[in-house]
Coordinates of N, CA and C in Angstrom, one line a residue:
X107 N 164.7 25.6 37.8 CA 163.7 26.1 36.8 C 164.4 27.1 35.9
X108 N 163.9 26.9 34.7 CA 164.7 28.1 34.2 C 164.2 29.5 34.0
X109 N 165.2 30.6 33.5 CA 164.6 32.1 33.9 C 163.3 32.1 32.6
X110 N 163.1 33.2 32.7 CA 161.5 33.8 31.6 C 162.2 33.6 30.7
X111 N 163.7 34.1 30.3 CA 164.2 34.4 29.0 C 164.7 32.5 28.5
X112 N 165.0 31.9 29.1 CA 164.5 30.1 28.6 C 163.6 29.9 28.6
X113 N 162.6 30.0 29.3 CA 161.1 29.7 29.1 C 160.8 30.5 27.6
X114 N 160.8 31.6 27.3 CA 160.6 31.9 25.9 C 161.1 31.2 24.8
X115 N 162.7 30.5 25.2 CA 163.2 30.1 24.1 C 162.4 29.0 24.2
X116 N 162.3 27.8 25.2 CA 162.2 26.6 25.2 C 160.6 26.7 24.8
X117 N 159.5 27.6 25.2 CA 158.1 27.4 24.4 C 158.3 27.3 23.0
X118 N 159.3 28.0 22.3 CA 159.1 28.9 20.7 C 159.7 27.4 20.4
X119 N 161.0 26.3 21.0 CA 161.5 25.8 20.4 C 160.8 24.6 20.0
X120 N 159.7 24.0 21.2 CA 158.7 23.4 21.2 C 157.9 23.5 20.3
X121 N 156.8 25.1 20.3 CA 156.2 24.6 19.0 C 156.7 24.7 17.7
X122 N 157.8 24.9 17.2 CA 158.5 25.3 16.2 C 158.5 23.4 15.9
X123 N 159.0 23.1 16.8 CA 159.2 21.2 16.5 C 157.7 20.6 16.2
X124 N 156.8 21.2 17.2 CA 155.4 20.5 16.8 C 155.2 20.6 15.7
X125 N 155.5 21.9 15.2 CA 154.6 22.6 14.1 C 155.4 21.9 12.9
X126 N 156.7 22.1 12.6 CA 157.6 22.1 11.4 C 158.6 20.7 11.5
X127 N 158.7 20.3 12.6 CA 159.1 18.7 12.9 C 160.5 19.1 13.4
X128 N 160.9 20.3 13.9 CA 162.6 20.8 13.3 C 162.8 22.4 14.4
X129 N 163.4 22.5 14.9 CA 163.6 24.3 15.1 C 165.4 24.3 15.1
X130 N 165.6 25.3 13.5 CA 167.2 26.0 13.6 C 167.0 26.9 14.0
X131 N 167.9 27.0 14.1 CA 168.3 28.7 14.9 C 167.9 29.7 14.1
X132 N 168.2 29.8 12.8 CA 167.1 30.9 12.3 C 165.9 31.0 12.4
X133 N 165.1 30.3 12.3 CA 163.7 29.4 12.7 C 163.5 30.6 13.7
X134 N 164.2 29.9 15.4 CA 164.0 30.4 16.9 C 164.4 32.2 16.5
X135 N 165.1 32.5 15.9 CA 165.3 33.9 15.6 C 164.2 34.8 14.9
X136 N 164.0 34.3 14.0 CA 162.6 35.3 13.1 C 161.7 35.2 13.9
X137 N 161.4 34.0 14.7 CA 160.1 34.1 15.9 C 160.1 34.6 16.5
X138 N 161.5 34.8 17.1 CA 161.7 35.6 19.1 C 162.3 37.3 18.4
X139 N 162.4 37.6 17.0 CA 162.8 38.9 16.6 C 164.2 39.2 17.4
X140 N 165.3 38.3 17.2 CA 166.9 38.0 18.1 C 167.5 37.8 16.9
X141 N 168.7 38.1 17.5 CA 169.7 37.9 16.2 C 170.3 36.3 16.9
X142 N 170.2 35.8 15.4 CA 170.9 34.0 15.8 C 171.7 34.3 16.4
X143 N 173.1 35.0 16.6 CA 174.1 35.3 17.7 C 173.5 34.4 19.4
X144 N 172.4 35.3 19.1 CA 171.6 35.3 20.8 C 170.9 33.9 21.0
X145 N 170.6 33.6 19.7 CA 170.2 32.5 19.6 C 170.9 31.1 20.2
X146 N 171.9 31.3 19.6 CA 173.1 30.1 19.8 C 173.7 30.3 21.6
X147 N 173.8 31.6 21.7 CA 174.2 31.6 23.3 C 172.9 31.0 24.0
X148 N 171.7 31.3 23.9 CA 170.9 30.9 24.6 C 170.5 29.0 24.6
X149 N 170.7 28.7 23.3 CA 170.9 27.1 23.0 C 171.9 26.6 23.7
X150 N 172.9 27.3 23.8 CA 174.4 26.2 24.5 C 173.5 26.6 25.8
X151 N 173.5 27.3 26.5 CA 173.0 27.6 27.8 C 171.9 26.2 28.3
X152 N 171.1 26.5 27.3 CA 170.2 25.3 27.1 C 170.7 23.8 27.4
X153 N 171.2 23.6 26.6 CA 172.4 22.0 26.6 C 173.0 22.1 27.7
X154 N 173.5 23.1 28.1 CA 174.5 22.4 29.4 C 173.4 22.3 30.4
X155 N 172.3 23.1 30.7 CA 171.0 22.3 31.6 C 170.2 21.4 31.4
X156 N 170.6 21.0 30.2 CA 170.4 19.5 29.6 C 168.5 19.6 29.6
X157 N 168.0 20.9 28.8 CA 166.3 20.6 28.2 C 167.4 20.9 26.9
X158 N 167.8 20.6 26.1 CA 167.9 19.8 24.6 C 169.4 19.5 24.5
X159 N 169.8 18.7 23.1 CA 171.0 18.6 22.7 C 171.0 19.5 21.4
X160 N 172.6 20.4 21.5 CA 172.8 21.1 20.5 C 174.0 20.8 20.1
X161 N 174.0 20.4 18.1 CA 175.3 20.3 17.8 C 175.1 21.1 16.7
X162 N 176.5 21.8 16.5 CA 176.8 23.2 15.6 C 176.8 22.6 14.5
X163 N 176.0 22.8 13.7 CA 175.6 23.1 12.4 C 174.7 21.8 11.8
X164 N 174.3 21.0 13.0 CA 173.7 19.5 12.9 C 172.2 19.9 13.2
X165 N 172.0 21.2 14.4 CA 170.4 21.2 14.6 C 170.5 21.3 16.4
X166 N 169.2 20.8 16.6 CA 168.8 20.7 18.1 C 167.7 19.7 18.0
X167 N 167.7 19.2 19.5 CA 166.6 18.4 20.0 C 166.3 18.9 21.3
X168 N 165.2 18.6 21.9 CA 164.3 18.4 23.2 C 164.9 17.2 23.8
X169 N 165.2 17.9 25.0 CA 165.4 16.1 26.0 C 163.6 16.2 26.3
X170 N 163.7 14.8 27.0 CA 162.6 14.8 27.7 C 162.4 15.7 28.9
X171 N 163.0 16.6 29.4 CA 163.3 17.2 30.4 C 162.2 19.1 29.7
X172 N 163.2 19.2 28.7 CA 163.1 20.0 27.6 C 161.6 20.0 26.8
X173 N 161.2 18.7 26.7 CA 160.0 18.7 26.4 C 158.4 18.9 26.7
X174 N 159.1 18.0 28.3 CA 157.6 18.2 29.4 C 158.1 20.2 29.9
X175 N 158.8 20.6 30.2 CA 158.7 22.1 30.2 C 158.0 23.1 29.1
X176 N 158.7 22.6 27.7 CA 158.3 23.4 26.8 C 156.5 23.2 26.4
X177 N 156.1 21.9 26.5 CA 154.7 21.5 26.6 C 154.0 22.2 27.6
X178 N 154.7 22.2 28.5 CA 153.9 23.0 30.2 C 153.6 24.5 29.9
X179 N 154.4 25.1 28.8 CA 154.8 26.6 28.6 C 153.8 26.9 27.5
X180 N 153.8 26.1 27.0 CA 152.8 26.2 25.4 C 151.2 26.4 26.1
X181 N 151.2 25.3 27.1 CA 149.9 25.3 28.1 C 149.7 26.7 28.6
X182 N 150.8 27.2 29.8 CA 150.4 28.1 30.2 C 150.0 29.5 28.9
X183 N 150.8 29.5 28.3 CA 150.6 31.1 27.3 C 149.3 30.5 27.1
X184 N 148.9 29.3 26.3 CA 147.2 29.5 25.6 C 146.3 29.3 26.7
X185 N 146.6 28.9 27.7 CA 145.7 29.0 29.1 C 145.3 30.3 29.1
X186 N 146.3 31.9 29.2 CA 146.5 32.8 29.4 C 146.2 33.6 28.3
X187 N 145.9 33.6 27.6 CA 145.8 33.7 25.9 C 144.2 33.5 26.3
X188 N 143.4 32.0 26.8 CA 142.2 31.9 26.5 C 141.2 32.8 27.9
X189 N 142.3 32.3 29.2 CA 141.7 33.8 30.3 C 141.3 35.0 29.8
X190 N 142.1 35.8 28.9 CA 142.1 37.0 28.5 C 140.8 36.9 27.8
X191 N 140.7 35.9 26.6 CA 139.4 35.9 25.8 C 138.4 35.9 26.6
X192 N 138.4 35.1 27.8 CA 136.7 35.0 28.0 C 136.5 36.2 29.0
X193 N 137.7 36.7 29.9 CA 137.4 38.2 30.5 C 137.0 39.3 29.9
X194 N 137.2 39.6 28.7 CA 136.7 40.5 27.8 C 138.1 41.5 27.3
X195 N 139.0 41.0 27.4 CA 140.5 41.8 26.8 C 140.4 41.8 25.2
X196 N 140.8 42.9 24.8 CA 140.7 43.3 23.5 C 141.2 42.2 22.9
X197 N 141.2 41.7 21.5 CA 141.8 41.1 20.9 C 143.5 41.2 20.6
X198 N 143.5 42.8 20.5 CA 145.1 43.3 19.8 C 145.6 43.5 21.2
X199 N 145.3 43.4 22.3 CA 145.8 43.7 24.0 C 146.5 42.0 24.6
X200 N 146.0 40.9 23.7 CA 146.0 39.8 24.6 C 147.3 39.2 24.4
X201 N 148.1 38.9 23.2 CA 149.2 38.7 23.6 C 150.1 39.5 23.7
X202 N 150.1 40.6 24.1 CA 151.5 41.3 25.2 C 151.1 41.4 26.2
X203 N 149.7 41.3 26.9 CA 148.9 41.0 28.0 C 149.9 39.6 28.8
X204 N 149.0 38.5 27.8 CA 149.7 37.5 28.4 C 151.8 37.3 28.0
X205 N 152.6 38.2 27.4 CA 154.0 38.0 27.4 C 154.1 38.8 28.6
X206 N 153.2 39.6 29.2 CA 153.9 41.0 30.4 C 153.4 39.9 31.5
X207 N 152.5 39.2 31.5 CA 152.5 38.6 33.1 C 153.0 36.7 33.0
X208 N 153.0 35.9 31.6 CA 153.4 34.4 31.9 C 154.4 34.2 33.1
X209 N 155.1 35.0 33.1 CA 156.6 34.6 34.0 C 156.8 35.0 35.2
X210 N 155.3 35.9 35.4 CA 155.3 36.4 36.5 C 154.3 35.5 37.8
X211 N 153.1 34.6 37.3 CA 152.7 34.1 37.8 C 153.4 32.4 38.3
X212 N 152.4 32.1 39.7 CA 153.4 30.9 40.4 C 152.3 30.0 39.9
X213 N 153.0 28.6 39.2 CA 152.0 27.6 38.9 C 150.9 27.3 39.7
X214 N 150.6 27.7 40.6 CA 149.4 27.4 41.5 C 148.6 28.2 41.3
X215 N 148.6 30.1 40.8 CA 148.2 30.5 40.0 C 147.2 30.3 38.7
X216 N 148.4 29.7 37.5 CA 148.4 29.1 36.9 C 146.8 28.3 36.7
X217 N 147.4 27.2 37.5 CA 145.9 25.9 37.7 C 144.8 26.9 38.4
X218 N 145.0 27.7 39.5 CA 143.3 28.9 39.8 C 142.9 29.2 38.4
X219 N 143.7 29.9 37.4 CA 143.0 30.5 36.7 C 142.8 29.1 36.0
X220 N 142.8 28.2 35.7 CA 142.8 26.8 34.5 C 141.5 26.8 35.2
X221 N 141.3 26.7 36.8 CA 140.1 26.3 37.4 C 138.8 27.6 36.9
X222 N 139.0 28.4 36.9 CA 138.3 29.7 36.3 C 137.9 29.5 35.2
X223 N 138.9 29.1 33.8 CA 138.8 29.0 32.3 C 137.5 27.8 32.4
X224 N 137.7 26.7 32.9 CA 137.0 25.7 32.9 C 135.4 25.8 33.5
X225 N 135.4 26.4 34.3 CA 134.3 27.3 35.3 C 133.5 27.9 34.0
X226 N 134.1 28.8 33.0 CA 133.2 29.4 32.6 C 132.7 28.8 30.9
X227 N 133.9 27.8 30.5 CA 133.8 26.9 29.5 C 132.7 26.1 29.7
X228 N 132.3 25.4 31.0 CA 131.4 24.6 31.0 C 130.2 25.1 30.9
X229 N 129.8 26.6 31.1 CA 128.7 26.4 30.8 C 128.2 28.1 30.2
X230 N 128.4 28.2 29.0 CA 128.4 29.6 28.2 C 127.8 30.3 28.4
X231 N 126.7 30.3 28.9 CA 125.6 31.4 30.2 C 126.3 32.1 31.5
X232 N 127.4 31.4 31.6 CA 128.1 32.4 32.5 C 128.8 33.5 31.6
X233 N 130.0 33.2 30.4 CA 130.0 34.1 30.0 C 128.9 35.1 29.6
X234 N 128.2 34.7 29.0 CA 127.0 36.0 28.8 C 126.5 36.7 30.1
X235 N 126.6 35.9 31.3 CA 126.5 37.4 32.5 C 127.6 37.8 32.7
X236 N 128.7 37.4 32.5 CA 129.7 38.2 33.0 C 129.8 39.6 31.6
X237 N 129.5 39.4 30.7 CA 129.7 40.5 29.7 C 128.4 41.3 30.1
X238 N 127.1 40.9 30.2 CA 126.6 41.4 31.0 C 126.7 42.5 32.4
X239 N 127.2 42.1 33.0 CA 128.1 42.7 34.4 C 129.4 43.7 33.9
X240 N 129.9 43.0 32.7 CA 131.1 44.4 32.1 C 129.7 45.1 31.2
X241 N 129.1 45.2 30.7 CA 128.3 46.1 29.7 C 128.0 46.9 31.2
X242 N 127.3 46.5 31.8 CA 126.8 47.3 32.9 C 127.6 48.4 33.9
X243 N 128.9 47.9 33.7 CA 130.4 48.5 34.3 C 130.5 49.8 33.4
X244 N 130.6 49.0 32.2 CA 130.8 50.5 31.2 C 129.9 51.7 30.8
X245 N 128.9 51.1 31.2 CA 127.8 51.8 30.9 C 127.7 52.9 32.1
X246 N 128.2 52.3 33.2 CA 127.6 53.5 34.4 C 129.5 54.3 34.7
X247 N 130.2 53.8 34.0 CA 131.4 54.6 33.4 C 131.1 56.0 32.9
X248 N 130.5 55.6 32.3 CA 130.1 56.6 30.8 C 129.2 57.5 31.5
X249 N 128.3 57.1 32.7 CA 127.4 58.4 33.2 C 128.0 59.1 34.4
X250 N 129.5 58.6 34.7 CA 130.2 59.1 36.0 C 130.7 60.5 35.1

């Protein structure tokens, strides 16, 4: 598996390809706020565990190896991204929320909370008691 610090690159490189058809190294740099230096060490790193092919000054590709992980990763963050939403996390809290724990949780995790997201997706009257049950939280906050 690879560490947190390839799982960042390999999500960013993924949607950078969905999105733009392409990820260079400057691209993967202005996103991850890295200097391309770091960039390119972390790419060769990449290629020799064979999730993409890198040739210097030609670009990059996704193996298929590279692809089903970076798709799996894009999953997790907006899984975790959409947890936060329906729990009631501030807007401006949720992604460094979800960058401080993605890499911390075990994919079994993962699918609990997917099984939770979908739990309260199906039927939007649960959110409204659960905000309910936080209004009520805060409210007897406020008279402690």
């Amino acid at each position: 598996m690879p560490t947190p610090s390839m799982e960042d690159y390999l999500e960013r490189i993924y949607q950078l390809i969905e999105s733009k058809g392409y990820a260079r190294v400057s691209d993967i740099a202005e996103t991850l706020e890295v200097h391309p230096s770091s960039v390119t060490k972390m790419v060769q790193k990449l290629d020799k565990q064979e999730y993409l092919v890198y040739e210097k000054y030609r670009g990059l590709i996704l193996t298929a190896k590279g692809k089903k992980i970076g798709k799996r990763l894009v999953y997790r963050h907006e899984l975790l991204e959409n947890f936060m939403r329906i729990i009631g996390v501030e807007h401006e809290h949720i992604y460094t929320d979800v960058e401080g724990i993605e890499h911390h949780l075990s994919w079994d995790a993962i699918d609990r909370i997917g099984d939770i997201v979908q739990y309260f997706e199906e039927d939007p009257k649960r959110v409204e008691n659960l905000r309910e049950v936080q209004s009520k939280n805060e409210q007897e906050k406020l008279e402690d």
